XYZ file of C-alpha atoms in Angstrom:
400
model
C 0.000 0.000 0.000
C 1.364 3.389 -1.001
C 1.668 6.329 1.363
C -1.198 8.061 -0.470
C -3.448 5.003 -0.136
C -2.616 4.676 3.558
C -3.432 8.344 4.098
C -6.782 7.934 2.320
C -7.580 4.880 4.455
C -6.738 6.750 7.640
C -8.908 9.646 6.515
C -11.870 7.293 5.928
C -11.477 5.777 9.413
C -11.365 9.247 10.968
C -14.483 10.287 9.044
C -16.243 7.099 10.200
C -15.491 7.915 13.847
C -16.529 11.548 13.500
C -19.799 10.552 11.840
C -20.892 8.105 14.539
C -19.568 10.246 17.392
C -21.863 13.009 16.131
C -24.818 10.602 16.216
C -24.177 8.870 19.542
C -22.225 11.580 21.364
C -18.445 11.870 21.512
C -18.133 10.523 25.066
C -20.350 7.484 24.533
C -18.840 6.651 21.148
C -15.218 6.801 22.310
C -15.600 5.401 25.831
C -18.428 2.908 25.580
C -20.138 2.120 22.282
C -17.158 1.851 19.941
C -15.106 -0.256 22.409
C -18.127 -2.562 22.814
C -18.497 -2.882 19.035
C -14.785 -3.735 18.765
C -15.226 -6.769 21.024
C -15.854 -10.177 19.419
C -19.534 -10.811 18.736
C -21.135 -12.786 21.558
C -23.250 -15.753 20.500
C -26.185 -17.534 22.047
C -27.254 -21.020 21.003
C -30.708 -21.688 19.562
C -31.694 -25.302 20.242
C -33.689 -26.797 17.370
C -37.004 -28.113 18.739
C -37.302 -30.416 15.721
C -34.326 -32.386 17.112
C -34.149 -33.961 20.625
C -33.303 -31.146 23.075
C -31.564 -33.244 25.746
C -29.101 -34.654 23.212
C -28.382 -31.123 21.986
C -27.721 -29.855 25.513
C -25.163 -32.636 25.963
C -23.562 -31.824 22.628
C -23.002 -28.139 23.446
C -21.915 -28.498 27.087
C -18.428 -27.396 28.157
C -16.491 -28.216 31.357
C -15.321 -24.599 31.570
C -18.715 -22.891 31.517
C -22.316 -23.200 32.585
C -25.019 -23.304 29.908
C -27.984 -21.249 31.096
C -31.416 -20.882 29.450
C -32.067 -17.308 28.319
C -35.707 -16.294 28.708
C -36.637 -13.720 26.112
C -39.266 -11.039 26.702
C -42.549 -11.733 24.960
C -45.572 -9.602 24.102
C -48.473 -9.539 26.553
C -51.163 -11.957 25.420
C -48.625 -14.116 23.584
C -49.464 -17.801 23.205
C -47.927 -18.659 26.575
C -50.585 -21.338 27.136
C -48.553 -23.719 24.987
C -45.721 -23.436 27.536
C -43.013 -24.466 25.092
C -39.640 -25.417 26.602
C -36.992 -22.686 26.511
C -34.637 -23.269 23.597
C -32.135 -20.392 23.762
C -28.971 -20.952 25.783
C -26.066 -18.687 26.762
C -22.712 -19.460 28.345
C -21.679 -18.064 31.694
C -18.471 -18.326 33.628
C -17.560 -17.288 37.153
C -16.155 -13.806 37.578
C -12.729 -13.813 39.231
C -13.544 -10.664 41.218
C -16.735 -11.492 43.088
C -17.733 -14.990 42.029
C -20.937 -13.817 40.314
C -21.818 -15.205 36.867
C -20.384 -13.310 33.907
C -20.900 -13.710 30.141
C -18.466 -16.235 28.690
C -16.628 -15.590 25.434
C -16.123 -19.328 24.819
C -17.923 -20.125 21.554
C -20.508 -22.848 21.175
C -19.497 -25.750 18.918
C -20.412 -25.414 15.260
C -23.559 -27.365 14.350
C -22.928 -30.616 12.505
C -25.614 -32.771 10.913
C -25.448 -36.550 11.114
C -26.857 -38.733 8.307
C -30.625 -38.969 8.668
C -30.741 -36.417 11.492
C -31.588 -32.739 11.648
C -29.020 -30.221 12.852
C -29.293 -29.674 16.573
C -28.556 -25.964 17.064
C -27.790 -22.623 15.436
C -25.397 -20.076 16.925
C -26.603 -16.473 16.706
C -26.590 -13.102 18.416
C -29.385 -13.238 21.007
C -30.725 -9.946 19.615
C -31.682 -11.870 16.461
C -33.567 -14.426 18.554
C -35.229 -11.545 20.415
C -36.575 -10.060 17.176
C -37.971 -13.442 16.121
C -39.609 -13.832 19.544
C -41.161 -10.348 19.471
C -42.764 -11.047 16.095
C -44.866 -13.467 18.188
C -45.222 -16.258 15.636
C -47.972 -18.675 16.658
C -48.697 -22.279 15.778
C -50.237 -22.396 12.302
C -49.215 -18.885 11.199
C -48.299 -18.016 7.619
C -44.873 -16.352 7.887
C -42.649 -14.482 5.410
C -38.936 -13.873 5.992
C -38.230 -11.457 3.142
C -34.411 -11.206 3.383
C -33.747 -14.610 4.876
C -30.176 -15.775 4.070
C -28.338 -17.487 5.643
C -31.411 -18.753 7.542
C -30.922 -18.244 11.276
C -33.971 -16.035 11.738
C -36.117 -18.327 9.558
C -35.108 -21.263 11.743
C -35.974 -19.181 14.822
C -39.366 -18.249 13.369
C -40.077 -21.871 12.421
C -39.741 -23.102 16.009
C -43.354 -22.186 16.871
C -45.180 -22.823 13.582
C -45.397 -26.635 13.600
C -45.484 -27.683 17.250
C -46.892 -31.099 16.268
C -43.558 -31.876 14.552
C -41.332 -31.138 17.566
C -39.027 -34.051 18.367
C -39.742 -34.204 22.106
C -43.013 -35.178 23.755
C -44.503 -32.198 25.548
C -47.802 -30.892 26.811
C -47.700 -28.334 24.000
C -47.240 -30.962 21.285
C -50.064 -33.096 22.685
C -52.383 -30.092 22.925
C -51.726 -28.971 19.358
C -51.969 -32.486 17.902
C -55.501 -32.830 19.311
C -56.752 -29.758 17.433
C -59.219 -30.351 14.619
C -58.812 -29.138 12.012
C -55.066 -29.179 12.558
C -53.617 -25.752 11.777
C -51.012 -26.069 9.044
C -48.897 -22.926 8.754
C -46.440 -21.781 6.088
C -42.907 -20.406 6.055
C -41.658 -18.619 2.943
C -37.974 -17.676 3.172
C -36.843 -15.354 0.414
C -33.373 -14.414 -0.861
C -32.753 -12.694 -4.202
C -29.031 -13.562 -4.521
C -28.698 -17.004 -6.157
C -25.702 -18.444 -4.207
C -27.121 -17.145 -0.911
C -30.539 -18.551 -1.788
C -29.009 -21.997 -2.381
C -27.217 -21.807 0.967
C -30.475 -20.730 2.619
C -32.327 -23.697 1.112
C -29.621 -26.121 2.256
C -29.677 -24.692 5.781
C -33.450 -24.917 6.131
C -33.465 -28.525 4.920
C -30.757 -29.317 7.482
C -32.891 -28.017 10.366
C -36.572 -28.490 9.535
C -38.594 -31.696 8.960
C -38.603 -33.108 5.429
C -42.370 -33.669 5.613
C -42.924 -29.913 5.714
C -40.960 -29.424 2.483
C -42.770 -32.337 0.828
C -46.107 -30.762 1.771
C -44.869 -27.368 0.489
C -45.321 -25.789 3.914
C -41.745 -24.465 3.655
C -40.474 -22.782 0.496
C -37.301 -20.899 -0.336
C -38.058 -18.162 -2.831
C -35.845 -16.015 -5.041
C -37.793 -12.815 -5.602
C -36.448 -9.260 -5.793
C -38.256 -7.600 -2.899
C -37.513 -4.118 -4.265
C -39.626 -4.788 -7.373
C -42.881 -2.748 -7.055
C -45.143 -5.763 -7.686
C -43.065 -8.360 -5.829
C -45.878 -8.946 -3.320
C -47.969 -10.603 -6.037
C -45.327 -13.325 -6.317
C -44.883 -13.654 -2.549
C -48.468 -14.248 -1.394
C -49.538 -17.602 0.056
C -51.398 -19.730 -2.472
C -54.227 -21.916 -1.121
C -56.950 -24.046 -2.785
C -59.322 -21.129 -2.136
C -57.063 -18.447 -3.608
C -54.228 -16.326 -2.282
C -53.889 -14.935 1.232
C -51.520 -12.531 2.932
C -49.122 -13.404 5.729
C -49.892 -13.301 9.461
C -46.303 -12.321 10.288
C -43.584 -10.714 8.143
C -39.921 -10.145 8.967
C -37.825 -7.705 6.937
C -34.242 -8.036 8.208
C -32.948 -5.594 5.627
C -29.427 -5.420 4.164
C -27.645 -2.540 5.893
C -24.333 -0.809 6.621
C -23.300 -3.402 9.259
C -20.956 -1.039 11.095
C -19.790 -3.703 13.532
C -18.523 -5.767 10.601
C -16.686 -2.696 9.255
C -15.055 -2.089 12.652
C -13.966 -5.750 12.959
C -12.630 -5.845 9.379
C -10.702 -2.622 10.005
C -9.135 -3.936 13.231
C -8.173 -7.282 11.672
C -6.613 -5.633 8.612
C -4.591 -3.274 10.790
C -3.187 -6.244 12.727
C -1.789 -7.558 9.442
C -0.434 -4.167 8.405
C -3.137 -3.570 5.815
C -6.386 -1.703 5.383
C -9.887 -3.145 5.112
C -11.763 -2.237 1.914
C -14.946 -2.058 4.006
C -13.514 0.938 5.882
C -11.636 2.470 2.940
C -14.821 2.474 0.840
C -17.118 3.714 3.617
C -18.869 7.012 2.892
C -21.425 8.917 5.000
C -23.799 9.059 2.026
C -23.928 5.269 1.581
C -26.768 5.000 4.092
C -29.043 7.201 1.978
C -28.740 4.829 -0.973
C -29.277 1.808 1.254
C -32.317 3.439 2.839
C -33.990 3.694 -0.579
C -33.661 -0.079 -0.963
C -34.827 -0.653 2.614
C -38.009 1.404 2.120
C -38.848 -0.618 -1.006
C -38.339 -3.887 0.890
C -40.480 -2.683 3.782
C -43.296 -1.617 1.446
C -43.200 -5.042 -0.220
C -43.411 -6.726 3.188
C -46.394 -4.565 4.135
C -48.190 -5.262 0.856
C -47.627 -9.018 1.261
C -49.088 -9.008 4.786
C -52.789 -9.424 5.464
C -54.739 -6.779 7.366
C -54.080 -6.994 11.141
C -50.756 -8.758 10.472
C -47.621 -7.949 12.464
C -44.572 -6.785 10.511
C -41.078 -6.505 11.969
C -38.492 -4.255 10.324
C -34.917 -4.822 11.518
C -31.313 -3.956 10.660
C -27.947 -4.488 12.332
C -27.026 -0.848 11.606
C -26.445 1.939 14.125
C -27.231 4.564 11.473
C -30.592 6.348 12.102
C -31.063 6.933 8.356
C -31.447 3.164 7.911
C -33.600 2.708 11.009
C -36.058 5.373 12.153
C -35.471 7.178 8.854
C -36.836 4.200 6.900
C -39.909 3.933 9.126
C -40.560 7.657 8.675
C -40.313 7.433 4.879
C -42.557 4.361 4.826
C -45.229 6.114 6.922
C -45.119 9.097 4.582
C -45.434 6.893 1.492
C -48.322 4.889 2.973
C -50.187 8.089 3.855
C -49.683 9.553 0.364
C -50.926 6.368 -1.322
C -53.859 6.114 1.090
C -54.969 9.695 0.366
C -54.845 8.962 -3.363
C -57.160 5.986 -2.802
C -54.439 3.475 -3.719
C -54.494 1.776 -0.294
C -57.296 0.718 2.045
C -54.930 0.155 4.940
C -52.507 2.066 7.103
C -49.724 1.229 9.568
C -49.570 1.525 13.342
C -46.151 1.633 14.976
C -45.337 -0.077 18.257
C -46.312 -3.066 20.355
C -49.972 -3.855 20.952
C -50.980 -2.655 17.475
C -49.612 0.772 18.341
C -51.245 0.988 21.779
C -48.081 -0.055 23.627
C -47.199 -2.886 26.003
C -45.975 -1.455 29.307
C -44.732 -4.712 30.860
C -42.816 -5.749 27.744
C -41.332 -2.304 27.162
C -40.209 -2.034 30.784
C -38.419 -5.387 30.497
C -36.800 -4.404 27.200
C -35.465 -1.134 28.616
C -34.125 -2.823 31.734
C -32.239 -5.693 30.116
C -32.038 -5.360 26.349
C -32.576 -2.182 24.380
C -33.091 1.550 24.278
C -35.947 3.397 22.639
C -35.660 5.273 19.371
C -38.265 7.497 17.720
C -40.172 4.596 16.159
C -38.586 1.461 17.558
C -35.813 0.007 19.672
C -32.098 -0.631 19.310
C -30.085 -3.333 21.060
C -26.496 -2.152 21.574
C -23.556 -4.036 23.116
C -22.915 -1.306 25.706
C -26.439 -1.554 27.177
C -26.361 -1.411 31.013
C -28.055 -4.835 31.099
C -24.634 -6.314 30.339
C -25.720 -8.848 27.710
C -23.301 -7.444 25.093
C -25.816 -8.222 22.326
C -26.363 -6.375 19.070
C -26.344 -4.022 17.397
C -29.880 -4.594 16.176
C -32.581 -2.026 15.472
C -36.191 -3.165 15.230
C -39.618 -1.603 14.811
C -42.904 -3.473 15.274
C -45.680 -2.527 12.848
C -49.325 -3.524 12.474
C -51.186 -3.284 9.174
C -54.710 -2.016 9.880
C -57.762 -1.464 7.696
C -59.046 2.015 6.879
C -62.069 0.740 4.946
C-alpha cells in the first residue's frame, strides 16, 4: 500500500469515527459504544425443537462454563398457554472478582448434521432471537422472511409454527396435535441472490422436517423484494385463492458497522487496510435506505390486514432505522390519500397501543428506545453485550 493510499484509508477511518460520534455523542462513542463494538460478537445457542433437546444440551456443554437458558421477553397476550420449553442458551463463567456469573466468550461448537438427522442448534446473536420472539409467531401462522439468508432467523421463526412436529413429547405438542382441524402454517424464506438462496435452502433442509418441504409448507423463494409488484409473487397460495401473511420479517441489508469495525481492526493487525472501511462514505446509508423502504413496502403489501410486521437492521445509522420507518409512513399516507391503499400502519407493540410490561423489560435488560422502535447495543447497562440490532414493530390495519 502506497503512502497516499494509507493516508486515504486513515482519513476514511477518521471520518467514520466523526460521523458516529456526532450521532451517539463523543463521550459514549469513544468510551463505551465503539469499544463494545470492537469486542468479538457474543453468541447464544438456539436449540432446534425439531431435534431432541436433551441430546443437543449434551452436545453443546463445556467443562469450563455453565449453559444457562435465556428467557426472552414476549408480548403480553402471547401464546404462553402452549408453555413451550426454553430453547435459547447462553454461556456463563464465574467472575474472578466477586464470584458472580459473567458472560463467557467461549464459543458454542459449530452445528454438525449426522446422516438422517436434523441439525441440533444454530449459533446467533441473542438480539436476532429476540426479534424473532417479538414477532410473536404462533402455531399455524403463515410467515414471510423477506431477506432470509443465511437462515438463522427463519429457523428461529419456524420453532413455533409446527409444534406437532417437535421431536420431544410435551404438553404443547399433545395439545396442538388434538386440534381439529389441525392448523397447518407456512414459512416462505426469500433471498434474491442465487448463491445465498441456495445456501439458505440447504440450511433450512438441514434443520426443519422433510415432511414440511414435501407438503410445500416451507419454500425458499428467489424474488427481488424491491420490485414494485413483488408482493404478487410472494403471497400464500391456497386451494381457495391467495392470502396474505400473518407475520412478516424484513431483516434488511444494511451498513453493518460492527462488521466494518472488525474488518478494520483485523486488517490493521496484518499491516493492511480493510476495503470495508476504505470504501465507507457517510452518504452510503441514503442509498441503502432507498432499498430498505422498497423492501419494507413489499413486506407490508404481502401481509394481510391486522398482520404484524417486523423491520430490523444491524445498523447503528438512524437513516437506515427510524429514517426508513418515517419514509414508509409518509409513502403509505400519500398512497392512502390517493385511494391506492385501504390500509394504514400503526407503529409499536400492541398494534400501536403499547405494552408497558414488555417495554419495561426491554429497557431494563435489552434495548433503548428510538423514535419509532428500539435498538439493542452491546454497551447496554443490562450487560448482555448483544447487538447491534434495530427493530420496529408494525401492524397493518384497515381504513375501509
